[in-house]
Coordinates of C-alpha atoms in Angstrom, one line a residue:
M1 CA 88.6 181.5 117.4
A2 CA 91.2 181.5 114.7
Q3 CA 90.6 183.8 111.5
F4 CA 90.8 181.5 108.9
T5 CA 92.9 182.0 106.0
L6 CA 94.5 180.5 102.9
D7 CA 97.8 182.8 103.1
L8 CA 100.9 180.6 103.3
N9 CA 102.6 182.1 106.7
D10 CA 105.7 183.9 106.4
D11 CA 107.7 180.8 107.7
Q12 CA 105.9 178.9 104.0
K13 CA 106.7 181.8 102.0
Q14 CA 110.1 181.8 102.7
V15 CA 110.7 177.4 101.9
R16 CA 108.3 177.3 98.8
D17 CA 110.7 180.5 97.4
W18 CA 114.0 178.7 98.6
L19 CA 112.4 175.5 96.1
H20 CA 111.1 177.6 93.5
G21 CA 114.7 178.9 93.5
F22 CA 116.5 175.8 93.7
A23 CA 114.2 173.7 91.2
A24 CA 114.3 176.6 88.9
D25 CA 118.4 177.2 89.4
V26 CA 118.7 173.5 89.4
I27 CA 116.2 170.9 88.1
R28 CA 115.2 172.7 85.4
P29 CA 118.4 173.0 83.9
A30 CA 119.4 168.9 83.8
A31 CA 115.5 168.0 83.3
S32 CA 116.7 167.2 79.5
E33 CA 119.6 166.0 79.6
W34 CA 118.7 163.3 82.5
D35 CA 115.3 162.7 80.9
E36 CA 116.6 161.2 77.6
R37 CA 120.0 159.1 80.0
E38 CA 117.2 158.2 82.0
E39 CA 119.2 156.9 84.5
T40 CA 119.3 158.2 88.3
P41 CA 119.9 162.2 88.6
W42 CA 122.5 161.1 91.2
P43 CA 124.6 164.9 90.8
V44 CA 120.7 166.4 91.5
I45 CA 120.0 164.4 94.4
Q46 CA 123.5 165.5 95.9
E47 CA 122.8 169.3 95.5
A48 CA 119.5 168.5 97.3
A49 CA 121.6 167.0 99.6
K50 CA 123.7 170.1 100.4
V51 CA 121.3 172.8 100.3
G52 CA 119.4 170.8 102.9
I53 CA 116.1 169.3 100.7
Y54 CA 116.8 165.6 100.8
S55 CA 117.2 165.6 104.0
L56 CA 115.4 164.2 107.1
D57 CA 115.5 166.9 109.1
F58 CA 114.0 169.4 105.6
Y59 CA 111.4 167.0 105.7
A60 CA 110.8 166.2 109.1
Q61 CA 110.0 170.0 109.4
Q62 CA 107.2 169.7 106.4
F63 CA 105.7 166.5 107.4
F64 CA 104.7 168.1 110.9
D65 CA 104.0 172.1 109.6
P66 CA 100.6 172.3 112.1
T67 CA 98.7 173.3 109.2
G68 CA 99.6 170.4 107.4
L69 CA 100.9 172.4 104.0
G70 CA 104.5 172.2 104.5
I71 CA 104.4 168.8 102.4
P72 CA 101.6 169.2 99.1
M73 CA 104.0 173.2 98.6
A74 CA 107.0 171.1 98.9
M75 CA 105.5 168.6 96.2
E76 CA 104.8 171.2 94.1
E77 CA 107.4 173.3 94.2
L78 CA 109.8 170.2 93.2
F79 CA 107.8 168.8 90.5
W80 CA 106.8 172.4 89.0
G81 CA 110.9 172.3 88.1
D82 CA 110.4 168.9 86.5
A83 CA 108.4 165.7 87.8
G84 CA 111.9 162.6 86.7
I85 CA 114.1 164.6 88.9
A86 CA 111.6 165.0 91.5
L87 CA 110.8 162.2 92.3
S88 CA 114.4 160.5 92.3
I89 CA 114.7 163.3 95.1
V90 CA 111.8 162.1 96.3
G91 CA 111.3 159.1 96.3
T92 CA 112.7 157.7 99.4
G93 CA 109.6 159.4 101.3
L94 CA 107.6 156.3 100.3
A95 CA 109.7 154.2 102.0
A96 CA 110.0 156.7 104.9
V97 CA 106.2 156.8 105.1
G98 CA 106.0 153.8 105.2
V99 CA 107.7 152.9 108.3
L100 CA 105.9 156.3 109.9
A101 CA 102.7 154.8 109.2
N102 CA 103.9 151.0 110.8
G103 CA 107.0 151.5 112.7
T104 CA 107.3 151.7 116.1
E105 CA 109.0 154.7 117.9
E106 CA 112.5 153.0 118.2
Q107 CA 112.4 151.5 114.1
I108 CA 111.3 154.9 112.8
G109 CA 114.6 156.8 114.7
T110 CA 116.8 153.8 113.9
W111 CA 115.8 153.3 109.7
I112 CA 114.2 156.5 108.5
P113 CA 118.0 158.2 109.3
Q114 CA 119.8 155.5 107.3
M115 CA 117.3 156.4 104.3
Y116 CA 118.7 159.7 103.6
G117 CA 122.8 159.4 104.5
D118 CA 123.8 162.7 104.8
A119 CA 125.3 165.2 102.0
N120 CA 128.7 163.1 101.8
D121 CA 127.2 160.1 101.8
V122 CA 123.9 160.3 100.0
K123 CA 121.5 157.0 100.5
I124 CA 118.1 156.1 99.5
A125 CA 115.4 153.9 99.8
A126 CA 112.2 151.7 98.2
F127 CA 108.9 150.9 99.2
C128 CA 108.0 147.9 97.3
S129 CA 104.1 146.5 97.5
S130 CA 103.3 146.3 93.9
E131 CA 103.6 141.9 92.1
P132 CA 103.3 140.9 88.7
D133 CA 99.8 139.5 89.2
A134 CA 98.8 141.9 92.5
G135 CA 98.9 145.7 91.7
S136 CA 95.3 147.4 92.4
D137 CA 94.7 144.1 93.9
V138 CA 96.2 143.3 96.5
A139 CA 94.6 141.1 98.6
S140 CA 96.2 138.3 95.9
M141 CA 100.2 139.8 97.1
R142 CA 102.4 136.1 96.1
T143 CA 105.7 137.2 98.3
R144 CA 105.6 135.8 101.6
A145 CA 108.0 135.9 104.6
V146 CA 108.1 132.7 107.5
Y147 CA 109.3 133.3 110.7
D148 CA 112.1 131.2 111.4
E149 CA 110.9 131.6 115.5
A150 CA 114.8 129.6 116.7
K151 CA 116.1 132.4 115.0
D152 CA 114.5 135.1 115.3
E153 CA 114.1 135.6 111.5
W154 CA 111.9 136.3 108.7
V155 CA 112.1 134.7 105.5
L156 CA 111.0 136.5 102.1
N157 CA 110.3 135.2 99.1
G158 CA 108.7 136.3 96.1
T159 CA 109.2 139.4 93.2
K160 CA 108.2 143.1 93.7
T161 CA 107.7 145.2 90.5
W162 CA 107.6 148.7 89.6
A163 CA 109.4 150.0 92.6
T164 CA 110.9 153.3 92.9
N165 CA 114.5 152.8 93.1
G166 CA 114.1 148.9 93.9
G167 CA 117.0 147.3 93.8
I168 CA 119.7 150.2 94.0
A169 CA 118.9 151.8 97.4
N170 CA 120.4 150.9 100.5
V171 CA 117.2 150.2 102.0
H172 CA 114.2 148.3 101.2
V173 CA 110.6 148.4 102.6
V174 CA 108.3 145.6 101.8
V175 CA 105.6 144.7 102.5
A176 CA 104.4 140.9 102.2
V177 CA 102.3 138.2 102.9
V178 CA 102.1 136.8 106.3
D179 CA 98.8 134.9 106.9
A180 CA 96.9 134.1 103.4
D181 CA 93.9 133.3 104.6
L182 CA 93.4 136.9 105.9
G183 CA 93.9 138.4 102.4
S184 CA 94.9 141.9 102.5
K185 CA 94.5 141.7 105.8
G186 CA 97.5 138.8 106.6
H187 CA 100.2 141.0 105.0
A188 CA 103.1 143.2 107.2
S189 CA 105.7 145.3 106.1
F190 CA 109.7 144.6 107.0
I191 CA 112.9 146.5 107.1
V192 CA 115.5 145.4 104.7
P193 CA 118.7 146.6 105.5
P194 CA 121.7 147.4 103.1
D195 CA 123.1 144.4 101.9
T196 CA 121.2 141.9 102.7
P197 CA 121.8 138.1 100.9
G198 CA 119.5 137.2 98.7
L199 CA 118.0 140.7 97.7
S200 CA 118.2 141.3 93.7
Q201 CA 117.1 143.8 91.5
G202 CA 115.7 142.7 88.0
Q203 CA 113.9 144.5 85.2
K204 CA 114.9 147.7 85.0
F205 CA 111.9 149.9 83.5
K206 CA 112.3 152.0 80.4
K207 CA 108.9 154.5 80.8
H208 CA 106.8 156.3 79.2
G209 CA 108.2 159.1 81.6
I210 CA 109.8 160.4 84.5
R211 CA 112.6 158.3 83.2
A212 CA 115.3 160.2 85.0
S213 CA 114.1 157.9 87.6
H214 CA 114.7 154.3 88.6
T215 CA 111.8 151.8 88.4
A216 CA 112.9 147.6 88.9
E217 CA 111.9 145.3 89.4
V218 CA 113.3 143.7 93.1
V219 CA 113.7 139.7 93.4
L220 CA 113.9 137.9 96.7
E221 CA 115.0 134.7 96.8
D222 CA 115.3 133.1 99.9
V223 CA 116.6 136.9 102.1
R224 CA 117.0 137.0 105.7
V225 CA 116.3 139.9 107.8
P226 CA 116.0 139.9 112.1
G227 CA 113.1 139.6 114.0
H228 CA 113.5 143.2 114.8
C229 CA 112.9 144.6 111.1
L230 CA 110.0 143.5 110.7
L231 CA 108.3 146.9 111.0
G232 CA 105.7 147.0 113.7
G233 CA 107.2 144.3 116.4
K234 CA 106.0 140.8 116.0
E235 CA 103.7 141.0 119.6
K236 CA 101.7 144.2 117.1
L237 CA 101.3 141.7 113.9
D238 CA 100.6 138.3 116.5
E239 CA 97.2 140.8 118.0
R240 CA 96.7 142.6 115.0
L241 CA 95.8 139.0 112.9
A242 CA 93.8 137.7 116.1
R243 CA 91.8 140.3 115.7
A244 CA 91.8 139.6 111.9
R245 CA 90.5 136.2 112.4
E246 CA 88.1 137.3 114.9
R247 CA 86.2 139.8 112.1
A248 CA 86.7 137.1 109.7
K249 CA 84.7 134.6 111.4
S250 CA 81.8 136.6 113.4
G251 CA 82.1 139.3 109.2
G252 CA 83.3 142.4 110.8
E253 CA 84.8 145.6 110.1
R254 CA 87.8 144.6 108.6
V255 CA 91.4 146.1 109.8
K256 CA 93.7 148.1 107.3
N257 CA 96.8 146.0 105.4
A258 CA 100.4 147.2 106.0
A259 CA 100.9 149.0 102.6
M260 CA 97.2 150.4 102.3
A261 CA 98.1 152.3 104.9
T262 CA 100.9 153.9 103.1
F263 CA 99.4 154.5 100.4
E264 CA 96.3 157.3 102.0
A265 CA 99.0 158.7 103.9
S266 CA 101.1 159.9 100.8
R267 CA 97.5 159.9 98.1
P268 CA 97.8 163.4 99.1
A269 CA 101.1 164.9 99.0
V270 CA 100.8 162.3 95.0
G271 CA 98.0 164.5 94.3
A272 CA 100.7 168.4 95.2
M273 CA 103.7 166.4 92.3
A274 CA 100.7 166.8 89.5
V275 CA 99.8 170.1 90.9
G276 CA 103.3 170.9 90.3
T277 CA 103.8 169.3 87.1
A278 CA 100.0 171.1 85.6
R279 CA 101.2 174.3 86.6
A280 CA 104.7 174.5 85.0
A281 CA 102.9 173.1 81.5
Y282 CA 100.4 175.9 81.5
E283 CA 103.3 178.6 82.4
V284 CA 105.2 177.3 79.3
A285 CA 101.8 177.8 77.2
L286 CA 100.4 181.3 79.3
D287 CA 104.3 183.0 77.9
Y288 CA 104.1 181.5 74.8
A289 CA 100.4 182.4 73.6
R290 CA 101.6 186.1 75.5
T291 CA 104.6 186.3 72.8
R292 CA 103.6 183.5 69.5
S293 CA 101.9 185.9 67.2
Q294 CA 99.7 184.4 64.2
F295 CA 98.0 186.9 62.1
G296 CA 99.5 189.5 63.0
R297 CA 98.5 189.3 67.5
P298 CA 98.9 187.1 69.7
I299 CA 97.4 183.8 69.5
I300 CA 95.8 184.3 73.5
D301 CA 93.5 187.5 71.8
N302 CA 92.0 184.7 70.6
Q303 CA 88.6 183.6 72.2
G304 CA 89.8 179.5 71.7
I305 CA 93.3 180.0 73.1
A306 CA 92.3 182.1 76.4
F307 CA 89.4 179.7 77.5
Q308 CA 91.4 177.1 77.8
L309 CA 94.0 179.0 79.9
A310 CA 91.5 179.8 81.9
D311 CA 90.1 176.9 82.2
M312 CA 93.4 175.2 83.2
R313 CA 94.0 177.4 85.0
T314 CA 90.7 176.7 87.3
Q315 CA 91.3 173.4 87.2
I316 CA 94.9 174.0 88.2
D317 CA 93.8 175.8 91.6
A318 CA 90.5 173.7 92.2
A319 CA 93.1 170.8 92.1
R320 CA 95.5 172.6 94.6
L321 CA 93.0 173.6 97.0
L322 CA 91.1 169.6 97.4
V323 CA 95.2 168.6 97.8
W324 CA 96.2 171.1 100.5
R325 CA 92.0 170.2 101.9
A326 CA 93.2 166.1 102.7
S327 CA 96.9 167.9 104.1
W328 CA 94.8 170.0 106.5
M329 CA 92.4 167.0 107.5
A330 CA 94.9 164.7 108.6
T331 CA 97.3 166.5 110.1
T332 CA 94.9 168.0 112.3
G333 CA 93.1 163.9 112.6
K334 CA 89.7 164.6 110.6
P335 CA 89.1 160.8 108.9
F336 CA 88.2 161.0 104.7
T337 CA 84.5 160.3 105.6
S338 CA 84.3 161.3 101.9
A339 CA 87.3 159.8 100.6
E340 CA 88.6 163.3 100.5
G341 CA 92.4 161.7 100.0
S342 CA 91.6 159.7 96.7
M343 CA 89.3 162.6 95.9
S344 CA 92.5 164.9 95.9
K345 CA 94.6 162.4 94.4
L346 CA 92.3 161.5 91.7
Y347 CA 91.1 165.3 90.5
A348 CA 94.9 166.6 90.6
S349 CA 96.0 163.9 88.7
E350 CA 93.3 163.7 85.3
T351 CA 93.9 167.5 85.7
A352 CA 97.4 167.3 85.0
K353 CA 97.1 165.1 81.7
K354 CA 94.3 167.1 80.4
V355 CA 96.5 170.4 81.4
T356 CA 99.1 168.9 80.0
A357 CA 97.5 167.9 76.6
Q358 CA 96.0 171.5 76.3
A359 CA 99.5 173.2 75.9
I360 CA 101.3 171.3 73.6
Q361 CA 98.2 172.1 71.4
I362 CA 99.0 175.7 72.2
L363 CA 102.1 175.2 71.3
G364 CA 101.5 173.1 68.1
G365 CA 103.8 172.4 65.7
N366 CA 106.3 173.4 68.1
G367 CA 104.6 172.2 71.8
F368 CA 105.3 168.0 70.1
T369 CA 108.9 167.9 69.8
R370 CA 111.8 167.9 72.3
E371 CA 112.2 171.6 71.7
Y372 CA 110.2 172.3 74.6
P373 CA 109.7 171.0 77.8
V374 CA 105.6 170.3 76.9
E375 CA 106.4 167.6 75.4
R376 CA 107.7 165.8 78.4
M377 CA 105.7 167.0 81.1
H378 CA 102.3 164.9 79.5
R379 CA 104.3 162.4 79.2
D380 CA 105.3 162.5 82.9
A381 CA 102.1 162.9 83.9
A382 CA 100.6 159.8 82.6
I383 CA 102.1 158.4 85.9
Y384 CA 99.5 160.2 87.8
T385 CA 96.7 159.0 87.1
I386 CA 98.4 155.3 86.9
F387 CA 100.6 155.1 90.0
E388 CA 99.8 154.5 94.2
G389 CA 96.2 153.7 92.9
T390 CA 94.8 154.2 89.5
S391 CA 91.6 156.8 88.7
E392 CA 89.9 154.1 88.2
I393 CA 90.7 152.8 92.1
Q394 CA 90.5 156.1 93.7
R395 CA 87.2 156.9 92.4
L396 CA 86.5 153.5 93.1
V397 CA 87.8 154.4 97.0
I398 CA 85.7 157.3 96.9
A399 CA 81.9 155.7 95.9
R400 CA 82.4 152.9 98.4
T401 CA 83.0 155.1 101.0
L402 CA 80.0 157.4 100.3
S403 CA 78.1 153.9 100.3
G404 CA 79.4 152.6 103.2
M405 CA 80.8 149.6 101.6
P406 CA 83.7 147.7 102.4
I407 CA 87.3 148.6 100.6
R408 CA 89.6 146.1 100.0

């Protein structure tokens, strides 16, 4: 039997150190500028593509790490650099996960490379699920996809919101209703290829945090996509809908919907992002407490400061362990019998908000200014308890999993 260990292997350490160097040397120096500009940091994305970080090959290598730690390790280091820029670099990954979770091998091989492009011609993608009246309540989704059998095309109409890279992406993955009677089980995911008529960007949001990441509405007006753009294919969809109808009649077990499959696969990665931001704020606070003197001694000598730092470090390490456990379970095929994926996202998100707030407190007035990065980190951390399932939704998922109640 293999010996239990939490040590990273040599290859993982090498990747971690490489990512940390990129985050320190490229992302951090640019963080304040792009936060103020509230624009997609194309030069940083292009630099990431040149060195191989923004590429299908890199994410595939991390995704297929047999320990499951490749993706969370990468997310933590990049988001340690800056959450807004890092989200611009990894935002395409959510659309890619949508294809991996629901697509055929042919669709995976065709579309995911087009989401990234190459170092000379960088592409981006967007995953579009949330709507103005359907965020956590995915069953209320109104975007419709109607099949035109004569032309073997799907016609999409509706408005999506809170889409990272929405409207500026080369490839959009859109979740739409194909059978309204089935609620969330009547959803399917579609690829909208580049330059498809009828897709446009709606409102671009001016956000509290992660301001270097583009977030916008996506408007779909009679958007026609070929039949082969239905992820998984029509035969598989028809079989899934038939099973859902039978279960609805008999009151039997429910099947997962397309959006939930994507979110469940990505929640530990979001937890890792939160860990990176929390760790960054903690390190700034620790360094400040060691060097800032009041009443003739460093403020870390004061128990009130020292105990805060002790709690911050403990919570960060606990959050990382929950993320690593969920990631390892997902990779090794172990079911989330206690909603371990949601646990990791919940605890890490709440930790990031708390730790960044404590960092501001430790820095005092300096922490409240934009001269120090903890102010930006605190604004950025607020998103982790909101996107890809709010903390309240995570608690609901955990509670229903533990009780045996259905998760709708």
